[in-house]
Amino acid sequence: MRKKINPFDLPIFVTRPLLPKLSVFNARLSEIWGKQWLTNNGTQHIALEKAIKKYLHVPEVSLFNNGTIALMTACQSLRLSGDVITTPFTFAATPHVLSWNNIQPIFCDIEPATLTIDAEKIESMITPRTTAILAVHVFGNPCNVYKIQEIADRYGLKVIYDCAHAFGTEILSSPNEKIKKLVGIGNFGDISMFSFHATKLFHCAEGGALSFNDKNLKDRIDLLKNFGIKNENEVVMPGINGKLNEIQAALGLVVLDLVSEERNKRKKILNTYEECLKDVPGISFFKLNSDVINSYQYFVIRINSKVFGLSRDEVYNEFKKFNVFTRKYFYPLCSEYTCYRQLSSSSKNNLPIANIAADEVLSMPFYGSLKLSYVEKICSILLNMKH
Ligand SMILES: *Cc1c(COP(=O)(O)O)cnc(C)c1O
């Protein structure tokens, strides 16, 4: 029998930005006002770059005004051209940065268990035009980085990771089970991109970063993000304005101090969701390998409509009646956008797993200040829909 559940009084959204006490932020703003230095590698920027390097356990970092410009610059810095193999199951920015670099995205299908690019299928999509693989650790689920690197090495391809969902993720350094060493996710491939957008776990309202191992890349990337200006007399390449300003950097520094507590809270929320939903036929969620440190960026469920009895879209609409606003990440697939639909790699036959996933995923409310009793109520609403 259907229980009577009242809607939430106030809307529950999928996320809420992590915000410091205003007084803490104001103290940093006072420093900036004192120095009268607002952008171009000021003290806040220098401090944040150092702090991010440490947090992510990566050798080199370059900060950006957003993740999309960072990814655009990553493609430029590696001089990519032709075709790049990527995933259709991602945010619009991923294929768009390729288009903005005059590169054609080639969509490869994804793995059913992680929804990341299916490394086993990459090889069959490589042609003489292919210059790189752009893979996404979607929802913080790590790609098969070892296999991807092995393929890239064999064909002389560059590898870029979109780590927008994977801030703080750590995985084993090698597929060899005997070596149990954890490393930051930003250490794989040639370059990794992180987004510091307000909806991401760590943010500076808008912002982003690239991480990489090659010290020589640091000079090139920093030139590219500042118009290619080397000094007062020399402009050495056609760069862009990708700089993160002092106010963004200051916000980043104070938000970074809150991240570990936020992760602990999200861990409890995740456990509560999993406990409430673990035995529900037709509802599944991602189980990370116990060797992996989770980013706690999203909590995503998959709804098998035949088994559950309602489709993902029905669940999404039903939730709205209770003032719960879930998101269909990632629907539609990038391969269904009008700008990419005509590509031969966009055909549904080429992307069967991605097409199923796009109809089944639902991103649930997930942020530290979400009360556990609310999480339980959200789960009750979902279970009650079946009757
Ligand atoms: C957020 C996001 C981006 C873009 O980041 P911005 O900082 O908003 O430009 C890129 N890729 C994925 C997968 C994202 O979720």
XYZ file of C-alpha atoms and ligand atoms in Angstrom:
402
model
C 0.000 0.000 0.000
C 1.147 3.513 -0.772
C 2.318 5.419 2.272
C 1.430 9.076 2.563
C 4.699 11.002 2.394
C 4.673 14.797 2.503
C 6.829 16.756 0.089
C 9.873 18.547 1.499
C 9.066 22.118 2.549
C 12.047 23.517 0.647
C 13.464 22.215 -2.628
C 16.246 19.627 -2.362
C 18.722 20.036 -5.223
C 21.326 17.623 -6.435
C 24.150 19.646 -4.904
C 24.995 22.737 -2.894
C 28.262 24.637 -3.102
C 30.661 24.232 -0.217
C 30.925 27.710 1.332
C 33.286 28.910 4.048
C 32.309 31.336 6.799
C 32.127 34.751 5.203
C 34.507 36.168 7.835
C 37.180 33.641 6.798
C 36.851 34.628 3.166
C 36.825 38.322 4.099
C 40.196 37.955 5.822
C 41.682 36.759 2.530
C 39.930 39.510 0.602
C 41.531 42.038 2.972
C 44.950 40.662 2.013
C 44.100 41.149 -1.666
C 42.822 44.684 -1.058
C 46.011 45.448 0.857
C 48.215 44.284 -2.010
C 46.004 45.763 -4.745
C 46.954 42.816 -6.983
C 43.913 41.142 -8.558
C 45.240 38.674 -11.134
C 48.372 37.449 -13.000
C 50.055 35.057 -10.592
C 49.501 36.903 -7.304
C 50.111 35.527 -3.815
C 46.721 33.766 -3.535
C 47.309 32.068 -6.890
C 50.800 30.932 -5.935
C 49.504 29.561 -2.612
C 46.582 27.720 -4.244
C 48.753 26.151 -6.938
C 51.056 24.779 -4.250
C 48.139 23.545 -2.123
C 46.451 21.796 -5.078
C 49.677 20.070 -6.056
C 49.964 18.738 -2.519
C 46.311 17.717 -2.224
C 46.293 15.869 -5.553
C 49.765 14.346 -5.069
C 50.901 15.419 -8.529
C 54.260 16.843 -9.619
C 53.075 19.796 -11.724
C 49.913 21.917 -11.699
C 48.724 24.907 -13.668
C 45.578 26.728 -12.522
C 42.895 28.021 -14.905
C 39.809 30.236 -14.880
C 37.644 27.180 -15.640
C 37.978 23.524 -16.525
C 36.885 23.933 -20.137
C 39.611 26.479 -20.985
C 42.063 24.218 -19.136
C 41.080 21.269 -21.352
C 41.251 23.440 -24.498
C 44.745 24.486 -23.499
C 45.743 20.869 -22.792
C 44.870 19.964 -26.417
C 46.862 22.968 -27.691
C 49.875 22.209 -25.538
C 50.097 18.655 -26.930
C 49.515 20.004 -30.486
C 46.643 17.600 -31.086
C 44.905 17.533 -34.469
C 42.860 15.170 -36.651
C 40.685 12.791 -34.618
C 40.578 12.140 -30.889
C 38.821 9.104 -29.416
C 36.531 10.005 -26.537
C 33.383 8.994 -24.665
C 29.828 10.121 -25.420
C 28.838 9.678 -21.758
C 30.113 12.947 -20.359
C 29.398 16.645 -19.937
C 29.193 18.764 -23.101
C 32.594 20.384 -22.448
C 34.530 17.184 -23.204
C 33.749 16.835 -26.945
C 33.316 20.609 -27.382
C 36.952 21.362 -26.514
C 37.929 19.029 -29.346
C 35.661 20.876 -31.796
C 37.084 24.231 -30.657
C 40.522 22.851 -31.521
C 39.337 21.760 -34.983
C 39.561 18.146 -33.876
C 36.866 15.604 -34.691
C 35.600 13.647 -31.682
C 35.312 9.907 -32.335
C 32.893 8.368 -29.860
C 33.819 5.017 -28.351
C 31.372 2.955 -26.287
C 31.665 2.636 -22.511
C 32.013 -0.196 -19.978
C 28.737 -1.305 -18.386
C 30.175 -1.481 -14.851
C 31.911 1.921 -14.626
C 30.433 3.860 -17.577
C 33.979 4.964 -18.485
C 35.392 4.519 -22.000
C 35.730 0.820 -22.895
C 39.470 0.354 -23.316
C 38.861 -2.954 -25.123
C 37.021 -1.075 -27.885
C 39.452 1.823 -28.335
C 41.883 -0.047 -30.542
C 39.330 -0.829 -33.251
C 38.573 2.898 -33.579
C 42.158 4.032 -34.184
C 42.929 5.299 -37.721
C 45.899 7.201 -39.213
C 44.041 10.423 -38.265
C 43.932 9.567 -34.550
C 46.256 11.644 -32.356
C 44.966 11.079 -28.828
C 42.518 9.503 -26.386
C 40.430 11.831 -24.207
C 38.907 9.729 -21.426
C 36.676 10.766 -18.518
C 36.688 9.369 -14.970
C 32.937 9.774 -15.012
C 31.283 10.133 -11.545
C 34.796 9.596 -10.171
C 34.868 6.000 -11.468
C 38.475 5.514 -12.613
C 39.047 4.566 -16.255
C 41.195 1.546 -17.062
C 44.255 3.800 -17.093
C 46.773 0.960 -17.427
C 45.188 -0.548 -20.538
C 44.611 2.898 -22.085
C 48.303 3.773 -21.626
C 49.353 0.460 -23.097
C 47.292 1.142 -26.250
C 48.486 4.754 -26.455
C 52.124 3.661 -26.230
C 51.648 1.063 -28.923
C 50.118 3.580 -31.373
C 52.054 6.701 -30.317
C 48.924 8.503 -29.067
C 48.662 11.169 -26.375
C 46.296 10.615 -23.442
C 44.273 13.297 -21.672
C 41.982 12.613 -18.715
C 38.957 14.686 -17.818
C 39.134 14.416 -14.007
C 36.322 16.922 -13.397
C 34.572 14.357 -11.151
C 37.668 12.849 -9.616
C 39.146 15.496 -7.293
C 40.870 13.538 -4.532
C 40.439 10.122 -6.181
C 43.411 7.818 -5.635
C 44.045 4.476 -7.299
C 46.746 1.811 -7.410
C 49.845 2.952 -9.254
C 50.046 -0.258 -11.241
C 47.756 -3.142 -12.290
C 50.191 -5.490 -10.589
C 48.212 -6.647 -7.550
C 51.342 -7.103 -5.471
C 52.264 -3.415 -5.613
C 49.730 -1.768 -3.311
C 50.742 1.846 -3.754
C 48.049 4.516 -4.051
C 48.627 7.502 -6.300
C 46.589 10.587 -7.152
C 44.376 10.151 -10.223
C 46.072 13.171 -11.846
C 49.282 11.205 -12.412
C 48.085 9.204 -15.429
C 48.289 10.015 -19.132
C 50.004 13.128 -20.481
C 47.686 15.679 -18.873
C 44.700 15.596 -16.498
C 42.064 18.304 -16.176
C 40.206 19.189 -12.974
C 37.199 21.502 -12.791
C 36.669 23.837 -9.832
C 33.139 24.837 -10.843
C 30.677 25.604 -8.026
C 28.907 22.255 -8.528
C 32.122 20.296 -7.978
C 33.178 19.040 -4.538
C 36.147 21.421 -4.449
C 35.518 24.725 -6.199
C 36.425 28.397 -6.487
C 33.043 29.414 -7.989
C 34.651 28.936 -11.420
C 38.095 27.499 -11.934
C 40.120 24.551 -13.081
C 43.571 23.029 -13.295
C 45.805 20.837 -15.383
C 48.177 18.333 -13.808
C 51.061 16.608 -15.591
C 54.450 15.016 -15.022
C 56.499 16.699 -17.737
C 58.252 19.768 -16.281
C 58.783 21.196 -19.773
C 55.029 21.274 -20.294
C 54.633 23.687 -17.371
C 56.309 26.567 -19.256
C 54.327 25.921 -22.415
C 50.972 25.630 -20.615
C 51.594 28.756 -18.532
C 52.490 30.686 -21.700
C 49.397 29.388 -23.497
C 47.088 30.516 -20.689
C 48.547 34.052 -20.750
C 48.268 34.978 -24.458
C 51.702 33.457 -25.187
C 53.341 36.469 -23.519
C 56.887 35.537 -22.510
C 58.047 38.975 -21.409
C 57.498 42.642 -22.232
C 59.173 42.259 -25.606
C 58.181 38.776 -26.763
C 54.889 37.012 -27.551
C 55.920 33.525 -28.579
C 52.687 31.657 -29.398
C 48.975 32.277 -29.951
C 47.728 31.874 -26.389
C 44.416 32.516 -24.710
C 43.333 34.112 -21.433
C 43.027 31.152 -19.066
C 44.143 32.840 -15.864
C 42.551 32.242 -12.470
C 42.237 35.540 -10.600
C 43.132 36.340 -6.988
C 39.537 36.362 -5.749
C 38.894 32.907 -7.195
C 42.184 31.654 -5.756
C 41.335 33.098 -2.322
C 37.962 31.331 -2.360
C 39.719 28.121 -3.422
C 42.138 28.318 -0.497
C 39.377 28.636 2.086
C 37.161 25.996 0.428
C 40.091 23.577 0.287
C 40.277 23.709 4.096
C 36.709 22.378 4.242
C 37.115 19.531 1.765
C 38.127 16.697 4.081
C 35.240 17.337 6.466
C 32.885 17.542 3.483
C 34.191 14.215 2.208
C 33.554 12.591 5.600
C 29.992 13.854 5.622
C 29.418 12.657 2.056
C 30.786 9.256 2.993
C 28.024 8.913 5.632
C 25.410 10.068 3.139
C 26.662 7.553 0.587
C 26.517 4.765 3.182
C 22.958 5.757 4.107
C 21.822 5.692 0.485
C 23.500 2.324 -0.063
C 21.969 0.858 3.086
C 18.446 2.008 2.118
C 18.679 0.970 -1.548
C 20.846 -2.150 -1.494
C 18.088 -4.734 -1.817
C 15.755 -2.869 -4.144
C 15.159 -4.863 -7.352
C 15.827 -2.702 -10.403
C 17.968 -0.119 -8.551
C 21.744 -0.393 -8.695
C 24.698 1.836 -7.969
C 28.445 1.889 -8.501
C 30.629 -0.073 -6.123
C 34.191 1.171 -6.238
C 36.958 -1.345 -5.905
C 38.130 -1.297 -2.260
C 41.610 -0.220 -3.438
C 40.243 3.082 -4.723
C 39.734 6.302 -2.746
C 36.407 7.766 -3.821
C 36.053 11.402 -4.902
C 32.550 11.607 -3.352
C 31.496 13.857 -6.219
C 28.147 12.249 -7.079
C 25.778 9.561 -5.933
C 24.219 8.044 -9.019
C 21.665 5.252 -9.233
C 20.665 3.196 -12.262
C 17.062 2.288 -12.766
C 16.203 -0.797 -14.759
C 12.628 0.120 -15.686
C 11.535 -3.464 -16.461
C 12.565 -4.686 -13.024
C 11.782 -1.564 -10.981
C 8.441 -0.927 -12.659
C 9.045 2.759 -13.387
C 11.408 4.326 -15.888
C 14.158 6.774 -14.954
C 12.101 9.638 -16.424
C 9.056 8.615 -14.387
C 11.146 8.520 -11.224
C 12.675 11.920 -12.052
C 9.209 13.461 -12.559
C 7.734 11.776 -9.493
C 10.565 13.120 -7.302
C 9.719 16.660 -8.405
C 6.277 16.328 -6.812
C 8.094 15.856 -3.496
C 10.320 18.906 -4.047
C 13.304 16.682 -4.863
C 15.232 17.775 -7.973
C 17.423 14.976 -9.253
C 19.462 15.292 -12.490
C 19.713 13.037 -15.533
C 23.522 13.008 -15.755
C 24.402 12.222 -18.561
C 21.394 12.501 -20.763
C 21.336 13.209 -23.660
C 24.553 11.530 -24.779
C 27.007 13.863 -26.547
C 26.596 11.659 -29.623
C 22.933 12.756 -29.764
C 23.681 16.511 -29.856
C 22.745 18.114 -33.199
C 26.414 19.074 -33.707
C 27.671 15.469 -33.375
C 24.757 13.258 -34.394
C 25.895 13.033 -38.038
C 29.293 11.531 -37.136
C 29.526 7.858 -38.070
C 30.822 7.021 -34.572
C 27.616 8.512 -33.117
C 25.401 5.729 -34.462
C 23.467 3.811 -31.820
C 24.962 0.560 -33.149
C 28.401 1.827 -32.207
C 27.308 2.903 -28.714
C 24.871 0.310 -27.328
C 26.039 0.459 -23.690
C 26.138 4.261 -23.588
C 22.633 4.481 -25.019
C 21.237 2.160 -22.351
C 23.106 3.979 -19.554
C 21.833 7.400 -20.632
C 18.257 6.173 -20.141
C 18.923 4.600 -16.725
C 21.102 6.973 -14.691
C 19.839 9.408 -12.112
C 22.002 11.685 -9.998
C 20.649 11.936 -6.459
C 20.951 14.842 -3.986
C 24.464 14.577 -2.569
C 26.159 17.227 -0.453
C 27.556 17.359 3.069
C 24.821 19.475 4.635
C 22.078 17.073 3.465
C 20.653 15.552 6.650
C 20.773 11.767 6.913
C 17.065 11.788 7.824
C 16.434 13.552 4.512
C 18.431 10.889 2.677
C 16.228 8.237 4.297
C 13.127 10.140 3.312
C 14.344 10.498 -0.293
C 14.831 6.713 -0.383
C 11.349 6.147 1.089
C 9.851 8.356 -1.614
C 11.619 6.255 -4.242
C 10.499 2.940 -2.732
C 6.967 4.205 -2.331
C 6.724 5.047 -6.054
C 6.486 1.368 -6.915
C 3.121 0.850 -5.270
C 32.249 20.294 -14.906
C 32.799 19.497 -16.010
C 33.644 20.039 -17.001
C 33.852 21.503 -17.220
O 34.299 22.237 -16.224
P 34.062 23.808 -16.109
O 35.011 24.143 -14.996
O 32.625 24.042 -15.749
O 34.454 24.458 -17.388
C 34.227 19.181 -17.928
N 33.977 17.869 -17.919
C 33.147 17.312 -17.026
C 32.927 15.834 -17.075
C 32.502 18.103 -16.067
O 31.639 17.539 -15.206
